[in-house]
């Protein structure tokens, strides 16, 4: 995978669009046997952004004013004969006020129910949600403490990650 430009509005996008971390994608691509593949409905854009499809409607204020957005799909990174294996699957976003956090399924294949808080972020511009899709961007996306082991402790808590973009289909938009 090659470097991707920051996510730009894309009318065809529905779901969570996120490139994880550009330098990590570049690193895996440069290893002798490195590869990345998507599964379970995730896809890759021409600019190497990953797209995780929406799985559940926005649950506005479902828990103490927290909005929850659930997505499906997985991306797998494999290198060094499998010594490097990172899976990022079924991302869920929780937003409260201007702050958000993103959890994913654990890389531990033995128990797929374990979720890890991978990133925290600041919510950027949000759509009105009244007419048309709800779309918003997140900036200042950073590695959460729980996500440090996902990358074998190479990055520290607070490491900058790629910006992310959420767009929901019309039927899921709300005011
Ligand atoms: C045989 C085992 C491994 C070798 C020889 C190896 C080697 C390297 C090397 C040489 C770099 C520096 C790359 C550069 O600056 O261009 C690097 C970076 C990195 N490695 Fe590994 N690595 C190994 C295993 C792993 C594993 C198991 C992980 C787990 C996810 C991992 C994650 C990373 C990350 C996240 C970076 C930083 C990439 C960046 O620049 O953002 N590595 N590794």
PDB file of C-alpha atoms and ligand atoms in Angstrom:
ATOM      1  CA  UNK A   1       0.000   0.000   0.000  1.00  0.00           C
ATOM      2  CA  UNK A   2       1.270   3.468  -0.764  1.00  0.00           C
ATOM      3  CA  UNK A   3       0.862   6.837   0.973  1.00  0.00           C
ATOM      4  CA  UNK A   4      -2.664   8.188   0.912  1.00  0.00           C
ATOM      5  CA  UNK A   5      -3.772  11.797   0.885  1.00  0.00           C
ATOM      6  CA  UNK A   6      -5.874  12.991   3.826  1.00  0.00           C
ATOM      7  CA  UNK A   7      -9.471  11.875   3.524  1.00  0.00           C
ATOM      8  CA  UNK A   8     -11.461  14.273   1.376  1.00  0.00           C
ATOM      9  CA  UNK A   9     -15.256  14.384   1.084  1.00  0.00           C
ATOM     10  CA  UNK A  10     -16.389  11.598  -1.214  1.00  0.00           C
ATOM     11  CA  UNK A  11     -20.039  11.369  -2.204  1.00  0.00           C
ATOM     12  CA  UNK A  12     -19.748   7.631  -2.821  1.00  0.00           C
ATOM     13  CA  UNK A  13     -18.422   6.868   0.636  1.00  0.00           C
ATOM     14  CA  UNK A  14     -20.714   5.351   3.236  1.00  0.00           C
ATOM     15  CA  UNK A  15     -19.146   4.112   6.422  1.00  0.00           C
ATOM     16  CA  UNK A  16     -15.954   4.794   8.310  1.00  0.00           C
ATOM     17  CA  UNK A  17     -13.061   5.839   6.113  1.00  0.00           C
ATOM     18  CA  UNK A  18      -9.691   5.583   7.786  1.00  0.00           C
ATOM     19  CA  UNK A  19      -6.130   4.919   6.661  1.00  0.00           C
ATOM     20  CA  UNK A  20      -5.017   3.828  10.184  1.00  0.00           C
ATOM     21  CA  UNK A  21      -1.501   5.314   9.927  1.00  0.00           C
ATOM     22  CA  UNK A  22       0.214   6.077   6.662  1.00  0.00           C
ATOM     23  CA  UNK A  23       3.729   5.285   7.833  1.00  0.00           C
ATOM     24  CA  UNK A  24       2.564   1.882   9.081  1.00  0.00           C
ATOM     25  CA  UNK A  25       0.982   1.068   5.724  1.00  0.00           C
ATOM     26  CA  UNK A  26       4.198   2.147   3.978  1.00  0.00           C
ATOM     27  CA  UNK A  27       6.301   0.099   6.374  1.00  0.00           C
ATOM     28  CA  UNK A  28       4.310  -3.094   5.839  1.00  0.00           C
ATOM     29  CA  UNK A  29       4.368  -2.554   2.072  1.00  0.00           C
ATOM     30  CA  UNK A  30       8.159  -2.258   2.110  1.00  0.00           C
ATOM     31  CA  UNK A  31       8.804  -5.457   4.067  1.00  0.00           C
ATOM     32  CA  UNK A  32       9.853  -8.365   1.845  1.00  0.00           C
ATOM     33  CA  UNK A  33       6.618 -10.313   2.267  1.00  0.00           C
ATOM     34  CA  UNK A  34       4.310  -7.652   3.689  1.00  0.00           C
ATOM     35  CA  UNK A  35       0.706  -7.528   2.599  1.00  0.00           C
ATOM     36  CA  UNK A  36      -2.585  -6.049   3.692  1.00  0.00           C
ATOM     37  CA  UNK A  37      -5.988  -7.454   2.881  1.00  0.00           C
ATOM     38  CA  UNK A  38      -9.563  -6.611   3.724  1.00  0.00           C
ATOM     39  CA  UNK A  39     -12.320  -8.977   4.762  1.00  0.00           C
ATOM     40  CA  UNK A  40     -15.924  -9.089   6.021  1.00  0.00           C
ATOM     41  CA  UNK A  41     -17.121  -6.203   3.856  1.00  0.00           C
ATOM     42  CA  UNK A  42     -14.299  -3.702   4.339  1.00  0.00           C
ATOM     43  CA  UNK A  43     -12.894  -2.172   1.157  1.00  0.00           C
ATOM     44  CA  UNK A  44     -10.002  -0.019  -0.021  1.00  0.00           C
ATOM     45  CA  UNK A  45     -10.275   3.240  -1.963  1.00  0.00           C
ATOM     46  CA  UNK A  46      -8.032   4.206  -4.861  1.00  0.00           C
ATOM     47  CA  UNK A  47      -6.032   6.346  -2.431  1.00  0.00           C
ATOM     48  CA  UNK A  48      -5.553   3.413  -0.024  1.00  0.00           C
ATOM     49  CA  UNK A  49      -8.039   4.550   2.574  1.00  0.00           C
ATOM     50  CA  UNK A  50      -9.916   1.709   4.214  1.00  0.00           C
ATOM     51  CA  UNK A  51     -13.708   1.837   4.298  1.00  0.00           C
ATOM     52  CA  UNK A  52     -15.640  -0.019   6.995  1.00  0.00           C
ATOM     53  CA  UNK A  53     -19.379  -0.249   6.153  1.00  0.00           C
ATOM     54  CA  UNK A  54     -21.994   0.940   8.658  1.00  0.00           C
ATOM     55  CA  UNK A  55     -23.509  -1.857  10.682  1.00  0.00           C
ATOM     56  CA  UNK A  56     -25.988  -0.095  12.908  1.00  0.00           C
ATOM     57  CA  UNK A  57     -27.811   3.206  12.928  1.00  0.00           C
ATOM     58  CA  UNK A  58     -26.452   6.039  14.976  1.00  0.00           C
ATOM     59  CA  UNK A  59     -27.645   5.508  18.509  1.00  0.00           C
ATOM     60  CA  UNK A  60     -27.998   9.079  19.540  1.00  0.00           C
ATOM     61  CA  UNK A  61     -27.660   9.579  23.249  1.00  0.00           C
ATOM     62  CA  UNK A  62     -27.924   5.856  23.852  1.00  0.00           C
ATOM     63  CA  UNK A  63     -25.741   5.959  26.935  1.00  0.00           C
ATOM     64  CA  UNK A  64     -25.390   9.165  28.853  1.00  0.00           C
ATOM     65  CA  UNK A  65     -25.365  11.379  25.789  1.00  0.00           C
ATOM     66  CA  UNK A  66     -22.832   9.237  23.972  1.00  0.00           C
ATOM     67  CA  UNK A  67     -23.451   8.667  20.258  1.00  0.00           C
ATOM     68  CA  UNK A  68     -22.373   5.256  19.032  1.00  0.00           C
ATOM     69  CA  UNK A  69     -21.550   4.319  15.447  1.00  0.00           C
ATOM     70  CA  UNK A  70     -20.916   0.687  14.612  1.00  0.00           C
ATOM     71  CA  UNK A  71     -19.074  -0.501  11.522  1.00  0.00           C
ATOM     72  CA  UNK A  72     -18.158  -3.887  10.099  1.00  0.00           C
ATOM     73  CA  UNK A  73     -15.267  -5.298   8.167  1.00  0.00           C
ATOM     74  CA  UNK A  74     -11.669  -6.103   8.902  1.00  0.00           C
ATOM     75  CA  UNK A  75      -8.221  -5.244   7.638  1.00  0.00           C
ATOM     76  CA  UNK A  76      -5.270  -7.542   8.214  1.00  0.00           C
ATOM     77  CA  UNK A  77      -1.584  -6.663   7.979  1.00  0.00           C
ATOM     78  CA  UNK A  78       0.876  -9.521   7.704  1.00  0.00           C
ATOM     79  CA  UNK A  79       4.683  -9.486   7.348  1.00  0.00           C
ATOM     80  CA  UNK A  80       7.836 -11.325   8.330  1.00  0.00           C
ATOM     81  CA  UNK A  81       6.278 -14.717   7.804  1.00  0.00           C
ATOM     82  CA  UNK A  82       3.417 -13.876  10.136  1.00  0.00           C
ATOM     83  CA  UNK A  83       5.529 -12.535  13.009  1.00  0.00           C
ATOM     84  CA  UNK A  84       3.861  -9.229  12.279  1.00  0.00           C
ATOM     85  CA  UNK A  85       0.112  -9.649  12.306  1.00  0.00           C
ATOM     86  CA  UNK A  86      -2.272  -6.797  12.993  1.00  0.00           C
ATOM     87  CA  UNK A  87      -6.016  -7.110  12.589  1.00  0.00           C
ATOM     88  CA  UNK A  88      -8.298  -4.129  12.912  1.00  0.00           C
ATOM     89  CA  UNK A  89     -11.909  -5.224  12.791  1.00  0.00           C
ATOM     90  CA  UNK A  90     -15.479  -4.102  13.465  1.00  0.00           C
ATOM     91  CA  UNK A  91     -14.646  -0.558  14.545  1.00  0.00           C
ATOM     92  CA  UNK A  92     -17.052   1.196  16.878  1.00  0.00           C
ATOM     93  CA  UNK A  93     -16.966   4.922  17.484  1.00  0.00           C
ATOM     94  CA  UNK A  94     -18.270   6.640  20.595  1.00  0.00           C
ATOM     95  CA  UNK A  95     -18.708  10.394  20.482  1.00  0.00           C
ATOM     96  CA  UNK A  96     -19.532  12.631  23.409  1.00  0.00           C
ATOM     97  CA  UNK A  97     -19.444  16.345  22.828  1.00  0.00           C
ATOM     98  CA  UNK A  98     -16.395  17.073  20.722  1.00  0.00           C
ATOM     99  CA  UNK A  99     -14.433  14.063  21.894  1.00  0.00           C
ATOM    100  CA  UNK A 100     -14.448  10.608  20.376  1.00  0.00           C
ATOM    101  CA  UNK A 101     -12.880   7.238  20.835  1.00  0.00           C
ATOM    102  CA  UNK A 102     -12.609   4.266  18.533  1.00  0.00           C
ATOM    103  CA  UNK A 103     -12.590   0.644  19.638  1.00  0.00           C
ATOM    104  CA  UNK A 104     -11.816  -2.399  17.511  1.00  0.00           C
ATOM    105  CA  UNK A 105     -11.830  -6.135  17.946  1.00  0.00           C
ATOM    106  CA  UNK A 106      -8.725  -7.488  19.545  1.00  0.00           C
ATOM    107  CA  UNK A 107      -5.929  -8.942  17.459  1.00  0.00           C
ATOM    108  CA  UNK A 108      -6.245 -12.005  19.665  1.00  0.00           C
ATOM    109  CA  UNK A 109      -7.854 -14.644  17.478  1.00  0.00           C
ATOM    110  CA  UNK A 110      -8.680 -16.800  20.470  1.00  0.00           C
ATOM    111  CA  UNK A 111     -11.340 -14.449  21.764  1.00  0.00           C
ATOM    112  CA  UNK A 112     -12.965 -12.197  19.214  1.00  0.00           C
ATOM    113  CA  UNK A 113     -15.197 -10.628  21.850  1.00  0.00           C
ATOM    114  CA  UNK A 114     -12.355  -8.611  23.329  1.00  0.00           C
ATOM    115  CA  UNK A 115     -12.376  -4.999  22.232  1.00  0.00           C
ATOM    116  CA  UNK A 116      -9.495  -2.594  22.449  1.00  0.00           C
ATOM    117  CA  UNK A 117      -9.649   1.171  22.567  1.00  0.00           C
ATOM    118  CA  UNK A 118      -7.369   1.948  19.645  1.00  0.00           C
ATOM    119  CA  UNK A 119      -7.710   5.678  19.182  1.00  0.00           C
ATOM    120  CA  UNK A 120      -9.030   8.920  20.573  1.00  0.00           C
ATOM    121  CA  UNK A 121      -9.894  11.914  18.435  1.00  0.00           C
ATOM    122  CA  UNK A 122     -11.522  15.320  18.179  1.00  0.00           C
ATOM    123  CA  UNK A 123     -14.735  15.626  16.189  1.00  0.00           C
ATOM    124  CA  UNK A 124     -14.458  18.132  13.373  1.00  0.00           C
ATOM    125  CA  UNK A 125     -17.173  19.561  11.210  1.00  0.00           C
ATOM    126  CA  UNK A 126     -20.482  17.647  11.418  1.00  0.00           C
ATOM    127  CA  UNK A 127     -23.314  17.540   8.940  1.00  0.00           C
ATOM    128  CA  UNK A 128     -26.765  18.703   9.945  1.00  0.00           C
ATOM    129  CA  UNK A 129     -28.272  15.255   9.532  1.00  0.00           C
ATOM    130  CA  UNK A 130     -31.565  16.843   8.571  1.00  0.00           C
ATOM    131  CA  UNK A 131     -31.449  16.435   4.807  1.00  0.00           C
ATOM    132  CA  UNK A 132     -28.952  14.078   3.297  1.00  0.00           C
ATOM    133  CA  UNK A 133     -26.275  11.927   4.811  1.00  0.00           C
ATOM    134  CA  UNK A 134     -24.668  12.714   8.117  1.00  0.00           C
ATOM    135  CA  UNK A 135     -20.981  13.195   7.522  1.00  0.00           C
ATOM    136  CA  UNK A 136     -18.217  14.345   9.765  1.00  0.00           C
ATOM    137  CA  UNK A 137     -14.472  14.304  10.025  1.00  0.00           C
ATOM    138  CA  UNK A 138     -12.244  13.624  12.995  1.00  0.00           C
ATOM    139  CA  UNK A 139      -8.916  15.242  13.514  1.00  0.00           C
ATOM    140  CA  UNK A 140      -6.167  14.837  16.074  1.00  0.00           C
ATOM    141  CA  UNK A 141      -6.595  11.080  15.924  1.00  0.00           C
ATOM    142  CA  UNK A 142      -4.144   9.555  18.383  1.00  0.00           C
ATOM    143  CA  UNK A 143      -3.188   6.114  19.588  1.00  0.00           C
ATOM    144  CA  UNK A 144      -4.898   5.243  22.875  1.00  0.00           C
ATOM    145  CA  UNK A 145      -2.991   3.495  25.646  1.00  0.00           C
ATOM    146  CA  UNK A 146      -4.831   0.218  25.052  1.00  0.00           C
ATOM    147  CA  UNK A 147      -3.789   0.307  21.402  1.00  0.00           C
ATOM    148  CA  UNK A 148      -0.047   0.419  22.052  1.00  0.00           C
ATOM    149  CA  UNK A 149       0.359  -3.404  22.133  1.00  0.00           C
ATOM    150  CA  UNK A 150      -1.523  -3.688  18.828  1.00  0.00           C
ATOM    151  CA  UNK A 151       1.580  -2.251  17.153  1.00  0.00           C
ATOM    152  CA  UNK A 152       3.996  -4.231  19.334  1.00  0.00           C
ATOM    153  CA  UNK A 153       4.737  -1.222  21.543  1.00  0.00           C
ATOM    154  CA  UNK A 154       6.539   0.529  18.660  1.00  0.00           C
ATOM    155  CA  UNK A 155       4.331   3.592  18.986  1.00  0.00           C
ATOM    156  CA  UNK A 156       3.631   5.337  22.278  1.00  0.00           C
ATOM    157  CA  UNK A 157       0.299   6.522  23.650  1.00  0.00           C
ATOM    158  CA  UNK A 158      -0.658   9.695  21.810  1.00  0.00           C
ATOM    159  CA  UNK A 159       1.110   8.748  18.564  1.00  0.00           C
ATOM    160  CA  UNK A 160      -0.661  10.616  15.724  1.00  0.00           C
ATOM    161  CA  UNK A 161      -2.770   8.372  13.485  1.00  0.00           C
ATOM    162  CA  UNK A 162      -4.517   9.126  10.190  1.00  0.00           C
ATOM    163  CA  UNK A 163      -7.579  11.404  10.205  1.00  0.00           C
ATOM    164  CA  UNK A 164     -10.882   9.622   9.834  1.00  0.00           C
ATOM    165  CA  UNK A 165     -14.190  10.351   8.169  1.00  0.00           C
ATOM    166  CA  UNK A 166     -17.690   9.054   8.922  1.00  0.00           C
ATOM    167  CA  UNK A 167     -20.596   9.192   6.512  1.00  0.00           C
ATOM    168  CA  UNK A 168     -23.960   7.561   7.144  1.00  0.00           C
ATOM    169  CA  UNK A 169     -26.576   6.805   4.497  1.00  0.00           C
ATOM    170  CA  UNK A 170     -29.753   8.903   4.333  1.00  0.00           C
ATOM    171  CA  UNK A 171     -31.827   6.356   6.214  1.00  0.00           C
ATOM    172  CA  UNK A 172     -29.505   6.571   9.201  1.00  0.00           C
ATOM    173  CA  UNK A 173     -29.220  10.338   9.388  1.00  0.00           C
ATOM    174  CA  UNK A 174     -30.811  12.040  12.350  1.00  0.00           C
ATOM    175  CA  UNK A 175     -30.982  15.535  13.712  1.00  0.00           C
TER     176      UNK A 175
HETATM  177  C1  LIG B   1      10.855 -10.043  12.289  1.00  0.00           C
HETATM  178  C2  LIG B   1      10.318  -9.093  13.022  1.00  0.00           C
HETATM  179  C3  LIG B   1      10.446  -7.620  12.723  1.00  0.00           C
HETATM  180  C4  LIG B   1      11.437  -6.926  12.108  1.00  0.00           C
HETATM  181  C5  LIG B   1      12.728  -7.436  11.520  1.00  0.00           C
HETATM  182  C6  LIG B   1      11.034  -5.529  12.102  1.00  0.00           C
HETATM  183  C7  LIG B   1      11.749  -4.502  11.567  1.00  0.00           C
HETATM  184  C8  LIG B   1      11.383  -3.190  11.554  1.00  0.00           C
HETATM  185  C9  LIG B   1      12.154  -2.100  11.015  1.00  0.00           C
HETATM  186  C10 LIG B   1      13.509  -2.231  10.344  1.00  0.00           C
HETATM  187  C11 LIG B   1      11.449  -0.965  11.211  1.00  0.00           C
HETATM  188  C12 LIG B   1      11.866   0.442  10.788  1.00  0.00           C
HETATM  189  C13 LIG B   1      11.218   0.693   9.437  1.00  0.00           C
HETATM  190  C14 LIG B   1      11.587   2.069   8.892  1.00  0.00           C
HETATM  191  O1  LIG B   1      11.875   3.002   9.657  1.00  0.00           O
HETATM  192  O2  LIG B   1      11.534   2.247   7.654  1.00  0.00           O
HETATM  193  C15 LIG B   1      10.231  -1.332  11.874  1.00  0.00           C
HETATM  194  C16 LIG B   1       9.232  -0.441  12.210  1.00  0.00           C
HETATM  195  C17 LIG B   1       8.034  -0.826  12.724  1.00  0.00           C
HETATM  196  N1  LIG B   1       7.636  -2.094  13.082  1.00  0.00           N
HETATM  197 FE1  LIG B   1       8.707  -3.757  12.842  1.00  0.00          FE
HETATM  198  N2  LIG B   1       9.829  -5.425  12.689  1.00  0.00           N
HETATM  199  C18 LIG B   1       9.435  -6.661  13.096  1.00  0.00           C
HETATM  200  C19 LIG B   1       8.287  -7.028  13.738  1.00  0.00           C
HETATM  201  C20 LIG B   1       7.265  -6.158  13.980  1.00  0.00           C
HETATM  202  C21 LIG B   1       6.024  -6.557  14.593  1.00  0.00           C
HETATM  203  C22 LIG B   1       5.664  -7.956  15.080  1.00  0.00           C
HETATM  204  C23 LIG B   1       5.250  -5.465  14.644  1.00  0.00           C
HETATM  205  C24 LIG B   1       3.860  -5.440  15.180  1.00  0.00           C
HETATM  206  C25 LIG B   1       2.887  -4.718  14.680  1.00  0.00           C
HETATM  207  C26 LIG B   1       6.017  -4.369  14.093  1.00  0.00           C
HETATM  208  C27 LIG B   1       5.595  -3.084  13.984  1.00  0.00           C
HETATM  209  C28 LIG B   1       6.363  -2.036  13.549  1.00  0.00           C
HETATM  210  C29 LIG B   1       5.898  -0.673  13.480  1.00  0.00           C
HETATM  211  C30 LIG B   1       4.515  -0.176  13.922  1.00  0.00           C
HETATM  212  C31 LIG B   1       6.943   0.088  12.968  1.00  0.00           C
HETATM  213  C32 LIG B   1       6.927   1.579  12.740  1.00  0.00           C
HETATM  214  C33 LIG B   1       6.388   1.878  11.340  1.00  0.00           C
HETATM  215  C34 LIG B   1       6.339   3.383  11.092  1.00  0.00           C
HETATM  216  O3  LIG B   1       7.342   3.951  10.603  1.00  0.00           O
HETATM  217  O4  LIG B   1       5.298   3.991  11.397  1.00  0.00           O
HETATM  218  N3  LIG B   1       7.227  -4.842  13.690  1.00  0.00           N
HETATM  219  N4  LIG B   1      10.220  -2.674  12.071  1.00  0.00           N
END
